[in-house]
Amino acid sequence: MSSSALPDIIRDFERVPSHIVAQAAELQPAILADVAGRRGALDGRIKALRPRMKLAGTALTVEVRPGDNLMIHAAIAMAKPGDVLVIDGKGDQTSALMGTIMMTACKQLGIAGVVMDGACRDSLEIDEMDYPVFSVGTNPNGPTKNIGGRIGHPVSIGGVTVHPGDFVIGDGDGVVVVEREKIEALLPLAAKKVRDEAARIAAIKTGDTAAKWLDAALRSAGVLKEGETL
């Protein structure tokens, strides 16, 4: 192995500043996904354990072997308040990676939530804790704690590459990740979109239901001929 190879655990990396996290956390993930170019949303199979659950924070990335949570324990020990554990569990659903004991520790330490491409268990107790967990499902089987992995490296989860320190936000629609370097610049665009959507909804409620752009879009798509309308 080269002496310049990165260690399995990267302890220090830049995070989104807390005041930017606080501003971005006020937005819906859908708004941020739209202004980010309709990208950054994880596959819909990774969803909130309960629809009411929400989270926002900075990514602490973890890569594990399927069914083994050794590195998640290490990540919990390293995490800073406001971090979101983003776990590449390889989509495995044959056993749970985390349950009540680990989620309780996360909550106690101020970890903002958990997003994992894997399963959890003890869902009723986690529900009662009201701790935000996003996973591919549940399984009563417990994990092993034997196999090494990586912390603080880029991971691929739900079709999206997540770097440590990226901004992560989730609600009943799913999870969106925005690159650390881009989130601040997107906030004014997101605020404008919120205002524009509120104005459009208000107009619809007064009877202005027509989509002004629709005929032109249909002509561009070849559905309507030039000069033709619905």
Short mmCIF file of C-alpha atoms in Angstrom, two decimals:
data_model
loop_
_atom_site.label_atom_id
_atom_site.label_comp_id
_atom_site.label_asym_id
_atom_site.label_seq_id
_atom_site.Cartn_x
_atom_site.Cartn_y
_atom_site.Cartn_z
CA MET A 1 0.00 0.00 0.00
CA SER A 2 1.26 3.46 -0.86
CA SER A 3 2.24 5.61 2.10
CA SER A 4 0.06 8.36 0.60
CA ALA A 5 -3.11 6.24 0.69
CA LEU A 6 -5.98 7.78 2.64
CA PRO A 7 -6.76 6.21 6.01
CA ASP A 8 -10.02 4.33 6.44
CA ILE A 9 -11.16 6.97 8.94
CA ILE A 10 -10.95 10.62 7.93
CA ARG A 11 -11.58 12.63 11.07
CA ASP A 12 -11.33 16.20 9.85
CA PHE A 13 -13.33 17.71 7.02
CA GLU A 14 -15.18 20.95 6.36
CA ARG A 15 -18.84 21.11 7.28
CA VAL A 16 -21.59 23.50 6.21
CA PRO A 17 -21.57 26.37 8.74
CA SER A 18 -24.28 26.09 11.37
CA HIS A 19 -26.02 29.33 10.37
CA ILE A 20 -26.34 28.09 6.78
CA VAL A 21 -27.71 24.76 8.04
CA ALA A 22 -30.29 26.64 10.12
CA GLN A 23 -31.45 28.67 7.09
CA ALA A 24 -31.57 25.69 4.74
CA ALA A 25 -33.41 23.58 7.32
CA GLU A 26 -36.43 25.91 6.99
CA LEU A 27 -36.91 24.80 3.37
CA GLN A 28 -38.61 21.74 1.94
CA PRO A 29 -36.25 19.18 0.39
CA ALA A 30 -38.31 19.45 -2.81
CA ILE A 31 -37.54 23.17 -3.09
CA LEU A 32 -33.81 22.58 -2.71
CA ALA A 33 -33.87 19.74 -5.23
CA ASP A 34 -35.58 22.00 -7.77
CA VAL A 35 -33.15 24.90 -7.43
CA ALA A 36 -30.22 22.47 -7.46
CA GLY A 37 -31.23 21.40 -10.96
CA ARG A 38 -33.66 18.65 -10.00
CA ARG A 39 -30.86 16.54 -8.65
CA GLY A 40 -29.55 15.36 -5.30
CA ALA A 41 -32.64 13.43 -4.23
CA LEU A 42 -31.97 9.90 -3.01
CA ASP A 43 -33.90 7.01 -4.50
CA GLY A 44 -37.40 6.92 -3.02
CA ARG A 45 -36.82 3.52 -1.44
CA ILE A 46 -34.86 5.38 1.25
CA LYS A 47 -37.64 7.04 3.18
CA ALA A 48 -38.65 8.24 6.61
CA LEU A 49 -39.51 5.57 9.13
CA ARG A 50 -42.60 7.71 9.81
CA PRO A 51 -43.87 10.39 7.39
CA ARG A 52 -43.72 13.15 10.01
CA MET A 53 -39.97 12.72 10.55
CA LYS A 54 -37.67 15.52 9.40
CA LEU A 55 -33.93 16.08 9.59
CA ALA A 56 -31.31 18.57 8.44
CA GLY A 57 -27.58 18.70 9.05
CA THR A 58 -24.14 17.92 7.72
CA ALA A 59 -23.17 14.51 6.39
CA LEU A 60 -20.90 12.20 8.35
CA THR A 61 -20.45 9.45 5.79
CA VAL A 62 -20.04 5.78 6.71
CA GLU A 63 -19.42 2.78 4.48
CA VAL A 64 -20.09 -0.68 5.93
CA ARG A 65 -20.24 -4.22 4.74
CA PRO A 66 -23.82 -5.53 4.45
CA GLY A 67 -25.20 -6.49 7.85
CA ASP A 68 -22.23 -5.24 9.89
CA ASN A 69 -22.37 -2.07 11.99
CA LEU A 70 -18.87 -1.87 13.50
CA MET A 71 -18.07 1.35 11.65
CA ILE A 72 -21.39 2.93 12.60
CA HIS A 73 -20.43 2.56 16.26
CA ALA A 74 -17.13 4.26 15.43
CA ALA A 75 -18.93 7.06 13.58
CA ILE A 76 -21.25 7.70 16.52
CA ALA A 77 -18.19 8.03 18.76
CA MET A 78 -16.69 10.58 16.34
CA ALA A 79 -19.79 12.55 15.39
CA LYS A 80 -20.33 16.20 16.21
CA PRO A 81 -23.69 17.72 17.18
CA GLY A 82 -25.64 18.54 14.04
CA ASP A 83 -24.11 15.73 11.98
CA VAL A 84 -26.35 13.35 10.04
CA LEU A 85 -25.07 9.79 9.76
CA VAL A 86 -25.20 8.89 6.05
CA ILE A 87 -24.60 5.16 5.83
CA ASP A 88 -23.89 3.16 2.70
CA GLY A 89 -25.24 -0.21 3.80
CA LYS A 90 -25.28 -1.55 0.21
CA GLY A 91 -29.07 -1.70 0.24
CA ASP A 92 -29.06 -4.84 2.38
CA GLN A 93 -32.35 -5.66 4.10
CA THR A 94 -31.48 -9.07 5.54
CA SER A 95 -30.58 -7.59 8.93
CA ALA A 96 -30.86 -4.26 10.73
CA LEU A 97 -27.84 -2.01 11.05
CA MET A 98 -29.23 0.04 13.94
CA GLY A 99 -31.92 -0.11 16.62
CA THR A 100 -33.09 1.61 19.77
CA ILE A 101 -29.78 1.48 21.67
CA MET A 102 -27.78 3.15 18.90
CA MET A 103 -30.54 5.64 18.05
CA THR A 104 -30.76 6.63 21.71
CA ALA A 105 -27.02 7.30 21.74
CA CYS A 106 -27.35 9.36 18.55
CA LYS A 107 -30.12 11.48 20.06
CA GLN A 108 -28.21 11.96 23.29
CA LEU A 109 -25.12 13.14 21.39
CA GLY A 110 -27.03 15.67 19.31
CA ILE A 111 -26.68 13.78 16.02
CA ALA A 112 -29.38 15.28 13.81
CA GLY A 113 -30.59 12.00 12.32
CA VAL A 114 -29.72 8.88 10.38
CA VAL A 115 -29.98 8.16 6.64
CA MET A 116 -29.03 4.65 5.61
CA ASP A 117 -29.16 2.46 2.56
CA GLY A 118 -29.99 -0.45 4.81
CA ALA A 119 -32.53 -1.58 7.38
CA CYS A 120 -33.19 -0.65 10.99
CA ARG A 121 -35.20 -2.33 13.74
CA ASP A 122 -37.11 -1.37 16.91
CA SER A 123 -39.24 0.91 14.76
CA LEU A 124 -41.99 1.37 17.34
CA GLU A 125 -39.52 2.52 19.97
CA ILE A 126 -37.77 4.83 17.51
CA ASP A 127 -41.19 6.23 16.66
CA GLU A 128 -41.85 6.90 20.35
CA MET A 129 -38.45 8.60 20.61
CA ASP A 130 -39.45 10.79 17.66
CA TYR A 131 -35.92 10.47 16.31
CA PRO A 132 -35.59 10.97 12.52
CA VAL A 133 -34.48 7.82 10.71
CA PHE A 134 -34.56 7.27 6.96
CA SER A 135 -33.95 3.72 5.75
CA VAL A 136 -34.94 1.16 3.14
CA GLY A 137 -37.08 -0.71 5.64
CA THR A 138 -36.95 -2.77 8.80
CA ASN A 139 -35.77 -6.24 9.80
CA PRO A 140 -35.70 -7.87 13.26
CA ASN A 141 -32.36 -9.58 12.59
CA GLY A 142 -29.42 -8.00 14.38
CA PRO A 143 -26.08 -7.07 12.77
CA THR A 144 -22.57 -8.32 13.32
CA LYS A 145 -19.77 -6.07 14.58
CA ASN A 146 -16.73 -7.64 12.97
CA ILE A 147 -15.86 -6.03 9.66
CA GLY A 148 -13.97 -2.84 8.89
CA GLY A 149 -15.22 -0.09 6.63
CA ARG A 150 -14.69 3.61 6.06
CA ILE A 151 -15.73 6.89 7.66
CA GLY A 152 -15.42 10.35 6.14
CA HIS A 153 -15.04 9.14 2.57
CA PRO A 154 -17.46 9.81 -0.30
CA VAL A 155 -20.25 7.24 -0.42
CA SER A 156 -22.90 6.34 -2.97
CA ILE A 157 -26.34 6.07 -1.42
CA GLY A 158 -29.65 5.97 -3.23
CA GLY A 159 -27.98 6.86 -6.53
CA VAL A 160 -26.33 10.01 -5.16
CA THR A 161 -22.69 10.59 -4.27
CA VAL A 162 -22.43 12.12 -0.80
CA HIS A 163 -19.25 13.75 0.48
CA PRO A 164 -18.53 14.32 4.15
CA GLY A 165 -19.73 17.77 5.16
CA ASP A 166 -22.46 18.00 2.50
CA PHE A 167 -25.86 19.37 3.50
CA VAL A 168 -28.54 16.70 4.07
CA ILE A 169 -32.26 17.35 4.50
CA GLY A 170 -35.19 14.96 4.69
CA ASP A 171 -38.95 14.92 5.22
CA GLY A 172 -41.93 12.80 4.23
CA ASP A 173 -41.02 13.19 0.54
CA GLY A 174 -37.52 11.75 0.98
CA VAL A 175 -33.92 12.92 1.33
CA VAL A 176 -31.99 15.54 -0.67
CA VAL A 177 -28.24 16.12 -0.53
CA VAL A 178 -26.63 19.39 -1.64
CA GLU A 179 -22.88 19.80 -2.00
CA ARG A 180 -21.28 21.75 0.83
CA GLU A 181 -19.80 24.26 -1.62
CA LYS A 182 -23.17 25.02 -3.25
CA ILE A 183 -25.77 25.18 -0.50
CA GLU A 184 -25.26 28.82 0.52
CA ALA A 185 -25.58 30.10 -3.05
CA LEU A 186 -28.83 28.19 -3.51
CA LEU A 187 -30.60 29.82 -0.56
CA PRO A 188 -31.68 33.02 -2.41
CA LEU A 189 -32.94 30.93 -5.33
CA ALA A 190 -34.86 28.71 -2.93
CA ALA A 191 -36.41 31.70 -1.17
CA LYS A 192 -37.56 33.10 -4.53
CA LYS A 193 -39.07 29.75 -5.50
CA VAL A 194 -40.99 29.62 -2.24
CA ARG A 195 -42.41 33.09 -2.94
CA ASP A 196 -43.24 32.24 -6.55
CA GLU A 197 -45.00 29.01 -5.60
CA ALA A 198 -47.00 30.75 -2.88
CA ALA A 199 -48.12 33.39 -5.38
CA ARG A 200 -49.10 30.74 -7.93
CA ILE A 201 -51.12 28.78 -5.37
CA ALA A 202 -52.88 31.97 -4.30
CA ALA A 203 -53.74 32.71 -7.96
CA ILE A 204 -55.09 29.18 -8.48
CA LYS A 205 -57.36 29.61 -5.46
CA THR A 206 -58.87 32.71 -7.10
CA GLY A 207 -59.70 30.72 -10.24
CA ASP A 208 -56.58 31.30 -12.34
CA THR A 209 -55.94 27.60 -12.95
CA ALA A 210 -54.53 27.76 -16.50
CA ALA A 211 -50.88 26.81 -16.91
CA LYS A 212 -49.64 29.65 -19.15
CA TRP A 213 -46.64 27.68 -20.36
CA LEU A 214 -48.50 24.50 -21.34
CA ASP A 215 -49.39 25.12 -25.00
CA ALA A 216 -45.84 26.24 -25.87
CA ALA A 217 -44.39 23.19 -24.14
CA LEU A 218 -46.74 20.88 -26.03
CA ARG A 219 -45.76 22.48 -29.33
CA SER A 220 -42.07 22.13 -28.46
CA ALA A 221 -42.64 18.46 -27.71
CA GLY A 222 -44.42 17.97 -31.06
CA VAL A 223 -47.78 17.21 -29.48
CA LEU A 224 -49.48 20.33 -30.82
CA LYS A 225 -48.96 21.91 -34.23
CA GLU A 226 -47.93 25.56 -34.58
CA GLY A 227 -50.96 27.73 -33.89
CA GLU A 228 -52.89 24.83 -32.37
CA THR A 229 -54.13 25.04 -28.79
CA LEU A 230 -55.76 22.63 -26.38
#
